Coordinates of C-alpha atoms in Angstrom, one line a residue:
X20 CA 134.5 53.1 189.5
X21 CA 135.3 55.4 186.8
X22 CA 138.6 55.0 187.2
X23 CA 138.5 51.1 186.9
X24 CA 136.2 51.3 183.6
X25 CA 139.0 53.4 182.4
X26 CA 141.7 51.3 182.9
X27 CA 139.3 48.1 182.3
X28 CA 139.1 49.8 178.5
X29 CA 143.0 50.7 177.9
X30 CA 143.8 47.2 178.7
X31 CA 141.3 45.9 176.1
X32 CA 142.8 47.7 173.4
X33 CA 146.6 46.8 174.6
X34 CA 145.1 43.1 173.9
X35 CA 143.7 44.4 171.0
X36 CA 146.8 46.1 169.7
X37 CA 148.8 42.8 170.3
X38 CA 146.3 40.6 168.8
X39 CA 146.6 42.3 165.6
X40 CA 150.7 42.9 165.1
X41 CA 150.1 38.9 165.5
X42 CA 147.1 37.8 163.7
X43 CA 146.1 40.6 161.1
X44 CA 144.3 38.5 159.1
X45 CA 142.4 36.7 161.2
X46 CA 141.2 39.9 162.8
X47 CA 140.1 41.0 159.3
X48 CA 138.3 38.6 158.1
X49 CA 136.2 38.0 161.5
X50 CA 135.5 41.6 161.4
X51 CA 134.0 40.9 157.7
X52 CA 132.0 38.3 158.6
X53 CA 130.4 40.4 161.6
X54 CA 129.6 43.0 158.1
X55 CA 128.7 40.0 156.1
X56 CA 126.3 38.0 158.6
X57 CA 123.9 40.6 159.7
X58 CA 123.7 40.8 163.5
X59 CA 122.0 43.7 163.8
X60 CA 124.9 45.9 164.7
X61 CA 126.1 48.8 163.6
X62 CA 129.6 49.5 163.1
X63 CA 132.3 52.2 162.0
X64 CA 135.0 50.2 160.2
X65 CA 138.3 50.9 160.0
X66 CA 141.2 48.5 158.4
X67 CA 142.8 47.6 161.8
X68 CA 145.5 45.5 159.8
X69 CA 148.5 47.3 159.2
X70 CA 149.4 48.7 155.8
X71 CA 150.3 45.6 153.2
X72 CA 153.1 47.6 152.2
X73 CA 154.9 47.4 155.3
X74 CA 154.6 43.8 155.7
X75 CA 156.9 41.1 154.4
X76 CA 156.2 39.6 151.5
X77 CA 157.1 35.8 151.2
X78 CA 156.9 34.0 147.4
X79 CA 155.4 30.0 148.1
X80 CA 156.3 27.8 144.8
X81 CA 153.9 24.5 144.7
X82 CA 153.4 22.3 142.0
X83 CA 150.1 21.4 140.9
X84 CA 149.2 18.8 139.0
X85 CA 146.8 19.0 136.3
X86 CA 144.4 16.4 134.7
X87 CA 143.1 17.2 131.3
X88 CA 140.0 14.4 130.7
X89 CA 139.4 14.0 127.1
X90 CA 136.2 13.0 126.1
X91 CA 136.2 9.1 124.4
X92 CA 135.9 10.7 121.3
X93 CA 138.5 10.5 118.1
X94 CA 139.2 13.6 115.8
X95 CA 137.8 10.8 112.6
X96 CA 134.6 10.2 115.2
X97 CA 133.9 14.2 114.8
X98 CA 131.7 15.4 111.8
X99 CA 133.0 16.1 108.8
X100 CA 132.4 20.4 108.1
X101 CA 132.1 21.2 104.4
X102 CA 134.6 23.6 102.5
X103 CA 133.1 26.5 100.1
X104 CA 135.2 28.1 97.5
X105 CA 134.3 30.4 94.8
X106 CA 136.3 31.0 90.9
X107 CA 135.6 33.0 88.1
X108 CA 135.3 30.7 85.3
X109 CA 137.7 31.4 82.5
X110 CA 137.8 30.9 78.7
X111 CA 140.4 28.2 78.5
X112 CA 138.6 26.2 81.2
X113 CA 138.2 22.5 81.1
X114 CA 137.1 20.3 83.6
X115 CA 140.2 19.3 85.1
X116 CA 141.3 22.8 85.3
X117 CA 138.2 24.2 86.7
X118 CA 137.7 21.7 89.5
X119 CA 141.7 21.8 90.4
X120 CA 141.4 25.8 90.9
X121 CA 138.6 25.4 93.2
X122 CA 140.3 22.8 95.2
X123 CA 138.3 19.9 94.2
X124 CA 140.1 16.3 93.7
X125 CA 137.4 14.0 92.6
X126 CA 137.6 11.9 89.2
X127 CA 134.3 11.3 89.3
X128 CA 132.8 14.8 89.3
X129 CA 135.5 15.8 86.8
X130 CA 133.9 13.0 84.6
X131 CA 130.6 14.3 85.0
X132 CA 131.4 17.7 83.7
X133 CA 133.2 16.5 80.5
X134 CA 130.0 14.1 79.4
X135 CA 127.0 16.5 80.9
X136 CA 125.7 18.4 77.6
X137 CA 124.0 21.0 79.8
X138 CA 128.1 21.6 82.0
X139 CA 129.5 21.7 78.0
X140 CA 126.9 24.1 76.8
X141 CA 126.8 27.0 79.8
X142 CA 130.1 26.3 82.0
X143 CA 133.2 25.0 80.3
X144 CA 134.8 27.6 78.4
X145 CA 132.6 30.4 79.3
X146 CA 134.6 33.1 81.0
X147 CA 132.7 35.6 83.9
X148 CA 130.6 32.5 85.3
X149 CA 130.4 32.9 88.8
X150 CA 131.2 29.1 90.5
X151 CA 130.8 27.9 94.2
X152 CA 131.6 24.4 95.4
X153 CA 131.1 23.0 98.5
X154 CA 133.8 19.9 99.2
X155 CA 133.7 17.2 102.1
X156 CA 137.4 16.8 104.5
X157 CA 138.4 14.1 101.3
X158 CA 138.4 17.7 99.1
X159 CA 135.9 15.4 96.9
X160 CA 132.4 17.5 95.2
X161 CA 129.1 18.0 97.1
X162 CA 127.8 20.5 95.2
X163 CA 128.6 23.2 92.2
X164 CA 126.5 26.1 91.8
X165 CA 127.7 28.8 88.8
X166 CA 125.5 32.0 88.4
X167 CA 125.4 34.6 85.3
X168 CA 123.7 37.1 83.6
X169 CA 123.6 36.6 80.1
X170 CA 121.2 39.7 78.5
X171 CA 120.2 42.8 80.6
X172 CA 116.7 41.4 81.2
X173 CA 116.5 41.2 84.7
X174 CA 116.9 37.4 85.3
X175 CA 120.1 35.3 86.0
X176 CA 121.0 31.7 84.9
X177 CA 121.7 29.2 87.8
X178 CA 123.7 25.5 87.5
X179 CA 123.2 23.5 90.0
X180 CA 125.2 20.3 90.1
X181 CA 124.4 17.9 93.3
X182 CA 125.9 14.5 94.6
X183 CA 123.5 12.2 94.7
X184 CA 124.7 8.7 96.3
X185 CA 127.5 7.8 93.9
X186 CA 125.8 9.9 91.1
X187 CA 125.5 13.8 89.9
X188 CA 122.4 15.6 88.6
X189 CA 122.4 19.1 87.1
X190 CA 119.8 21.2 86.5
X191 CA 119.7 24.7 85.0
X192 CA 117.4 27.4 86.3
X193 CA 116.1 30.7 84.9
X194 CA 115.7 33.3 88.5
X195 CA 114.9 36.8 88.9
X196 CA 117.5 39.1 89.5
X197 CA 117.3 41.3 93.0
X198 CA 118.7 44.9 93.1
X199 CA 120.4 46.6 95.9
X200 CA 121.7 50.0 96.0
X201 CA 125.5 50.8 96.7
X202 CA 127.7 53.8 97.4
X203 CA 130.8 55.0 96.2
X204 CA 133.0 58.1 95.6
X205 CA 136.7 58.2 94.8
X206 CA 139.7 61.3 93.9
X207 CA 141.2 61.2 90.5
X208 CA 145.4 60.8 91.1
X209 CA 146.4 59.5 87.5
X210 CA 142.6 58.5 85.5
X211 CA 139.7 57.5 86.4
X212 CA 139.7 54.0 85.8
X213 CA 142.2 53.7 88.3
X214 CA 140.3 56.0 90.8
X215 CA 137.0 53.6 90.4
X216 CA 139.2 50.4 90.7
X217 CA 140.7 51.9 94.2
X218 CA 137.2 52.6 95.2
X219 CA 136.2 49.0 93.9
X220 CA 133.6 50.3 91.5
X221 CA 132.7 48.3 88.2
X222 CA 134.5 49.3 85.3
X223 CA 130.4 49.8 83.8
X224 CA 129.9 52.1 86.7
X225 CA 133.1 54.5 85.6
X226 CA 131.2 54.5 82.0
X227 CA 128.0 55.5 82.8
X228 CA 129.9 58.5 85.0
X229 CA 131.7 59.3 82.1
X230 CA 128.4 59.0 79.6
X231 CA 126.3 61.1 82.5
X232 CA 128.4 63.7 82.4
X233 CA 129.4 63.7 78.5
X234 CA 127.7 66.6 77.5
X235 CA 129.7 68.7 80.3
X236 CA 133.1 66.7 80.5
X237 CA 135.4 65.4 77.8
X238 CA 137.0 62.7 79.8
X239 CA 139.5 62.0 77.4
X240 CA 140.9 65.6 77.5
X241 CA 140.0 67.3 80.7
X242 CA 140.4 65.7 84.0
X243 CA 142.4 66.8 87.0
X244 CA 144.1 65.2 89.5
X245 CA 142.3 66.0 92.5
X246 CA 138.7 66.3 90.5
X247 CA 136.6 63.4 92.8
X248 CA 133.3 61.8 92.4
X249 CA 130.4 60.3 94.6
X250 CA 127.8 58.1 92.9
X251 CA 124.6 55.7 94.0
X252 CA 124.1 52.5 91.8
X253 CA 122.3 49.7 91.4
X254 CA 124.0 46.4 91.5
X255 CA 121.7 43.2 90.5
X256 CA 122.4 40.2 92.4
X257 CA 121.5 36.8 92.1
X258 CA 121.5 34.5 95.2
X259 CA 122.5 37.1 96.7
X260 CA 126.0 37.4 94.4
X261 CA 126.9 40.5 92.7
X262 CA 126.6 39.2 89.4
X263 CA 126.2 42.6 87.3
X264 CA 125.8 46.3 87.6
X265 CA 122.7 48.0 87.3
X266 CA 121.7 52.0 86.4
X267 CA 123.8 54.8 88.2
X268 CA 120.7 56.3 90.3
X269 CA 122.9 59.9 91.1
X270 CA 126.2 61.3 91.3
X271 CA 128.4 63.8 91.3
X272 CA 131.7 64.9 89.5
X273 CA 133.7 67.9 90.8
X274 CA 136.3 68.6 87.5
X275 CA 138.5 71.3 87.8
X276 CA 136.7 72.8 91.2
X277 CA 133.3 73.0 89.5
X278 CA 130.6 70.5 90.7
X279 CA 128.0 68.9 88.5
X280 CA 125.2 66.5 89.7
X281 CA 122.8 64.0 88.2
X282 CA 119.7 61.6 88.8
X283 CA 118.2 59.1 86.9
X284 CA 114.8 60.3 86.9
X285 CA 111.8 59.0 84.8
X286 CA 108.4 60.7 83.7
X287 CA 104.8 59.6 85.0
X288 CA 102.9 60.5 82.4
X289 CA 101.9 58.1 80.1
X290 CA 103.8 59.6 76.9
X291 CA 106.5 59.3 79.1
X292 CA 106.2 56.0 80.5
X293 CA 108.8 54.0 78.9
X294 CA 111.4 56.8 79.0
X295 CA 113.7 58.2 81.8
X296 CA 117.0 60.7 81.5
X297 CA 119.8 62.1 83.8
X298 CA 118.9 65.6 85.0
X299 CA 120.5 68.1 87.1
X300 CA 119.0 68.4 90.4
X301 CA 117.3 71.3 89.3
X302 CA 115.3 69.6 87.0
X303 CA 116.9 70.1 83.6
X304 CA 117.6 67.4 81.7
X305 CA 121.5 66.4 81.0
X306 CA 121.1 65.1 77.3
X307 CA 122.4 68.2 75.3
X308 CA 121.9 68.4 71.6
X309 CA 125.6 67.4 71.4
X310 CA 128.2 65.2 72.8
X311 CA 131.7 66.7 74.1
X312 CA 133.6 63.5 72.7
X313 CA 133.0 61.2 69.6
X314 CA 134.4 58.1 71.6
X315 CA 133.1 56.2 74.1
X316 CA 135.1 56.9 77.1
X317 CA 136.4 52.9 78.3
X318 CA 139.6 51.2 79.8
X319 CA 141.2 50.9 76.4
X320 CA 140.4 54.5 75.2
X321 CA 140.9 56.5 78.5
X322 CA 145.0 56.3 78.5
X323 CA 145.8 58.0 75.3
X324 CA 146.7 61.9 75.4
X325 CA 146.7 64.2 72.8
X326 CA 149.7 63.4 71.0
X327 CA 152.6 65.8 69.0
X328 CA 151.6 65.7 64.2
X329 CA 154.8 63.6 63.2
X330 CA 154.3 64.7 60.1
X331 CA 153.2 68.4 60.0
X332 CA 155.0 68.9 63.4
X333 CA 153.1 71.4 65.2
X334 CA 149.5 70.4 67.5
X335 CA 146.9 69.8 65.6
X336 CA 144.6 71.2 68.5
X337 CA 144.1 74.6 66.9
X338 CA 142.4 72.6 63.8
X339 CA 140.1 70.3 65.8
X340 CA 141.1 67.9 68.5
X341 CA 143.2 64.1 68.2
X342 CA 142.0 61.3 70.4
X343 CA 144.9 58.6 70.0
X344 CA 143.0 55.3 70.3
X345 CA 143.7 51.9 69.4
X346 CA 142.8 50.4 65.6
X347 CA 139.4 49.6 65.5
X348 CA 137.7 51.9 68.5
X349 CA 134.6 53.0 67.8
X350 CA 133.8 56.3 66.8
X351 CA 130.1 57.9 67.2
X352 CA 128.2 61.3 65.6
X353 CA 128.3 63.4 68.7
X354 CA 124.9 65.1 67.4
X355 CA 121.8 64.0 64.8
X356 CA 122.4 64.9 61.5
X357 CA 122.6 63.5 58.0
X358 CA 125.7 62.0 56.8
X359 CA 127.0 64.7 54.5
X360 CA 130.6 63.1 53.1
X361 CA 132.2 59.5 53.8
X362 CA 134.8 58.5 51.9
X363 CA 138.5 59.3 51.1
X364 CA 140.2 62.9 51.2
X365 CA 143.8 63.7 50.6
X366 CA 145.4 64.3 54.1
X367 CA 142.2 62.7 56.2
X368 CA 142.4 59.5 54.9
X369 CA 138.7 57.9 55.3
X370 CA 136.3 60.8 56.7
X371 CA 132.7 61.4 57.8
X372 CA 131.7 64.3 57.4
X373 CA 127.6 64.7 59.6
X374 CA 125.8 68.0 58.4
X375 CA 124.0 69.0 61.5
X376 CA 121.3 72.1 61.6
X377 CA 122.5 75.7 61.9
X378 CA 124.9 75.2 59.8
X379 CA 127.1 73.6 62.3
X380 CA 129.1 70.0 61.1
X381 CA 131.2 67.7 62.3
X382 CA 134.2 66.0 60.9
X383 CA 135.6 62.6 61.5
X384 CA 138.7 61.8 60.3
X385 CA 141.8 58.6 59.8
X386 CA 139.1 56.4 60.2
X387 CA 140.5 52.6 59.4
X388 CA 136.3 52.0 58.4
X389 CA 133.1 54.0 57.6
X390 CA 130.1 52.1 58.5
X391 CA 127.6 54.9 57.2
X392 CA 127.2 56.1 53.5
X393 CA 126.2 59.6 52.0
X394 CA 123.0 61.1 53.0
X395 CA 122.4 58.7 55.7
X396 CA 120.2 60.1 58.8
X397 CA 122.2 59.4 61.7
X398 CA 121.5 59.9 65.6
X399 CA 123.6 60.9 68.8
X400 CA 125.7 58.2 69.9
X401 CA 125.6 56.0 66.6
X402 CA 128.3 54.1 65.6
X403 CA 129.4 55.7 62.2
X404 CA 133.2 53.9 61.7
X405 CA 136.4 52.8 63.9
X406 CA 139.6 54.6 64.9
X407 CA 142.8 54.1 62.1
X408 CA 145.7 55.4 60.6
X409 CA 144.3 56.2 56.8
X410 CA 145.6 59.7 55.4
X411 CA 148.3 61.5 57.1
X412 CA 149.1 59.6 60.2
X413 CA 151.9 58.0 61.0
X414 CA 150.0 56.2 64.1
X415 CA 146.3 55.2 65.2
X416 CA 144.0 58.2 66.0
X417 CA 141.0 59.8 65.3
X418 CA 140.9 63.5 64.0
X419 CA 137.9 65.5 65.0
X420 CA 136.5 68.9 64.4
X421 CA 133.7 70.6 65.0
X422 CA 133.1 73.6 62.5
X423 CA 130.1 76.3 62.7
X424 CA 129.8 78.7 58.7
X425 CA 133.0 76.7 57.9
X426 CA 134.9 78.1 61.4
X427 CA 136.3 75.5 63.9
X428 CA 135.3 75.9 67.3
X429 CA 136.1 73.8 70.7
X430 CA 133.5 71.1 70.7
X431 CA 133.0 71.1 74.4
X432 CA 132.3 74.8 74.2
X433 CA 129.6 73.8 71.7
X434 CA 128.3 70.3 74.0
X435 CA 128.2 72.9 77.0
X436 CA 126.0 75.7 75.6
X437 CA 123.6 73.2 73.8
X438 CA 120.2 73.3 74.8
X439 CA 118.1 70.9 77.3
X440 CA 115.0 70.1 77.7
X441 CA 113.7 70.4 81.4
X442 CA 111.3 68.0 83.1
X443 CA 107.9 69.0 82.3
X444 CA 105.7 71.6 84.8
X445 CA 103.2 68.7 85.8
X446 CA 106.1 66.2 87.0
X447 CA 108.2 69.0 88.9
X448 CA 106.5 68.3 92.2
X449 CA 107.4 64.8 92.4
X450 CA 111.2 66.0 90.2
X451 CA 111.8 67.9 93.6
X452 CA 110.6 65.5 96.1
X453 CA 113.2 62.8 94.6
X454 CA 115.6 64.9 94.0
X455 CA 115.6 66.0 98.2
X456 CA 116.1 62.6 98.7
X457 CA 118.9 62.2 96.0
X458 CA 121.0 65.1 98.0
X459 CA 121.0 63.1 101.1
X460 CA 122.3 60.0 99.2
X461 CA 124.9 62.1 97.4
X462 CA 126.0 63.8 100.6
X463 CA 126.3 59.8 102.2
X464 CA 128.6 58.9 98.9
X465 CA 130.9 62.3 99.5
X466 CA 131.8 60.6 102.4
X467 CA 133.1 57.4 101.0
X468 CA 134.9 59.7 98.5
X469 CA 136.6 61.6 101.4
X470 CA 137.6 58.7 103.6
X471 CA 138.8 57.1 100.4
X472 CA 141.6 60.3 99.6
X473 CA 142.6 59.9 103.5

């Protein structure tokens, strides 16, 4: 009996063995659907079919056709998506010119801006406006919108220009401007207008850095390559369009390996309501009694060096300090005083001379105006006459000294060991509180400024 069940079994599995060398896949896929269709059994699979790699391998070629059904539907039938383009408007635009640069080719609308008084008044010829238009498949006008911001009051100007049937309609708006806060850093390779335009910063944001920190850095004299920045700033949008820049809110400006830090930060107390200030983080306040440079740093001003005397031929650098600028730069009293010479010496051409306290004064020099007279008062920052080449100068510059009993000295020694005024005792607590969250934002900017030098 035994014996016959044994034999009974080997014959099975001869079957078995032959049944598969002929149909492997047939004895795969019906031992899946025992898996798949839930008998009730249990079983211990194993892949009876031989390994794929062992068996022949046979390439069938048939054609297929394919038909592609296209709805009963024209490419004209579709709707037509509008277009939106956006220009700068320039000073020498016209209509025609305007409308072409954006992309739109409609008579009409182009008549509409020549004969609209409110398009002739606020648009044509107005450079910085900022112009959207939004064009049917035809490239004909929709819609123009422009946006500006004419006075740093808060608000924006809007044109809106709509199609209306076979007619336009414009109408002129007067919209509060939003605020939204930006970062920024960048590394100093050859000045730092070109360091803030690789960083996409606003050429106002690179002033205000350079005004920030112009009781501690001379920007026309001493920046390095390598010296980098990180700042937070406000930029004011309108419709949600960059449209100008706001107040610097922090930064920070690493020159020459040393770091110095700011933040806009303004008093609660009610004597101190309408003011506010750059201070260090630390709470003392970054207007100094004197300014390192008696130019406003800007684009035009920032590219001349200190430059060989043609005529005495030795630097002048010993006797004061030359800024070469263009004709006609402004020059400002880097301290109050009282205007205590202006007029015409032999050798400094047209010179202001400001008569500060402790006997300190300030000379001004090869000026091509003088805008003040003697024994004016002036203050910090005010405009007193413009860069020229009066006395003996052979090109554009302004000569400056700074002189303490009669002695020159290095005026950024003197801007750097000028006195501040700290914020007051009662507004520290809330000084430090802001000024916890202003390291935070700084250390977020440092970043942009190091992924920017990589």
């Amino acid at each position: 009996m035994k014996h016959g069940l044994i034999q009974a079994v080997e014959t099975c599995l001869a079957f078995a063995r032959d049944l598969t060398e002929r149909h492997p896949k047939r004895i795969t896929a019906v031992v899946a659907a025992l898996l798949v269709g839930g008998t009730g059994a249990t079983f211990a699979v194993a892949n009876l079919a031989p390994d794929a790699a062992d068996l022949p391998v046979r390439t069938v070629v048939e054609s297929i056709p394919l038909q592609l059904v296209l709805p009963e539907t024209t490419l004209s039938a579709l709707p037509a998506t509008p277009l939106y383009r956006s220009e700068l408007t320039r000073s020498t635009d016209t209509a025609d010119s305007l409308l072409k640069r954006l992309g739109v080719f409609d008579p009409a609308a182009a008549a509409f801006l020549r004969t609209n008084s409110q398009v002739q008044q606020v648009l044509l010829g107005r450079a910085g406006r900022n112009v959207t238009v939004e064009v049917d498949g035809q490239q004909s006008l929709l819609s123009l919108t422009a946006r500006w911001s004419p006075m740093d009051d808060g608000t924006f100007k809007r044109l809106s220009i709509r199609k209306q049937g076979t007619d336009f309609t414009a109408q002129l708006e007067t919209l509060p401007l939003v605020a939204s806060t930006r970062l920024g850093g960048g590394v100093i390779q050859t000045s730092l207008f070109a360091a803030t335009d690789d960083a996409r910063l606003p050429d106002a944001i690179a002033v205000q850095l350079a005004e920030i920190f112009s009781g501690d850095i001379d920007f026309h004299r001493a920046l390095r390559k390598g010296d980098r920045f990180s700042v937070v700033y406000e930029t004011l949008e309108g419709d949600g369009e960059p449209l100008r820049s706001g107040r610097v809110l922090s930064a920070e400006f690493v020159n020459a390996g040393k770091a110095h830090q700011a933040m806009w930060f303004r008093e609660p107390t009610a004597a101190e309501a309408s003011k506010g200030g750059y201070y260090t983080l630390d709470g003392d306040s970054l207007r100094r009694a004197f300014l390192a440079s008696p130019m406003e740093f800007s684009r035009v001003s920032s590219g001349f060096k200190m430059r060989f005397h043609p005529i005495l031929q030795k630097w002048r650098a010993h006797l004061g300090v030359d800024y070469a600028a263009a004709t006609g730069t402004p020059v400002r009293t880097v301290g109050d005083g009282v205007v205590d010479f202006a007029g015409v010496q032999n050798g400094f051409g047209n010179v202001v001379m400001v008569k500060h306290r402790n006997n300190q004064t300030t000379v001004y020099a090869h000026l091509s105006r003088i805008a003040v007279k003697k024994g004016q008062a002036v203050s910090q920052g005010q405009n007193i006459g413009a860069v020229g080449s009066t006395g003996w100068a052979t090109g554009p510059h302004l000569h400056f000294e700074f002189r303490v009993n009669g002695v020159h000295h290095d005026p950024l020694t003197i801007a750097r060991q000028s006195e501040s005024i700290p914020v007051t005792a009662s507004a520290k607590p809330l000084f430090d509180k802001a000024a916890a969250q202003v390291r935070a934002q700084l250390s977020a900017a440092a970043q942009v400024s190091l992924a920017s030098a990589e």
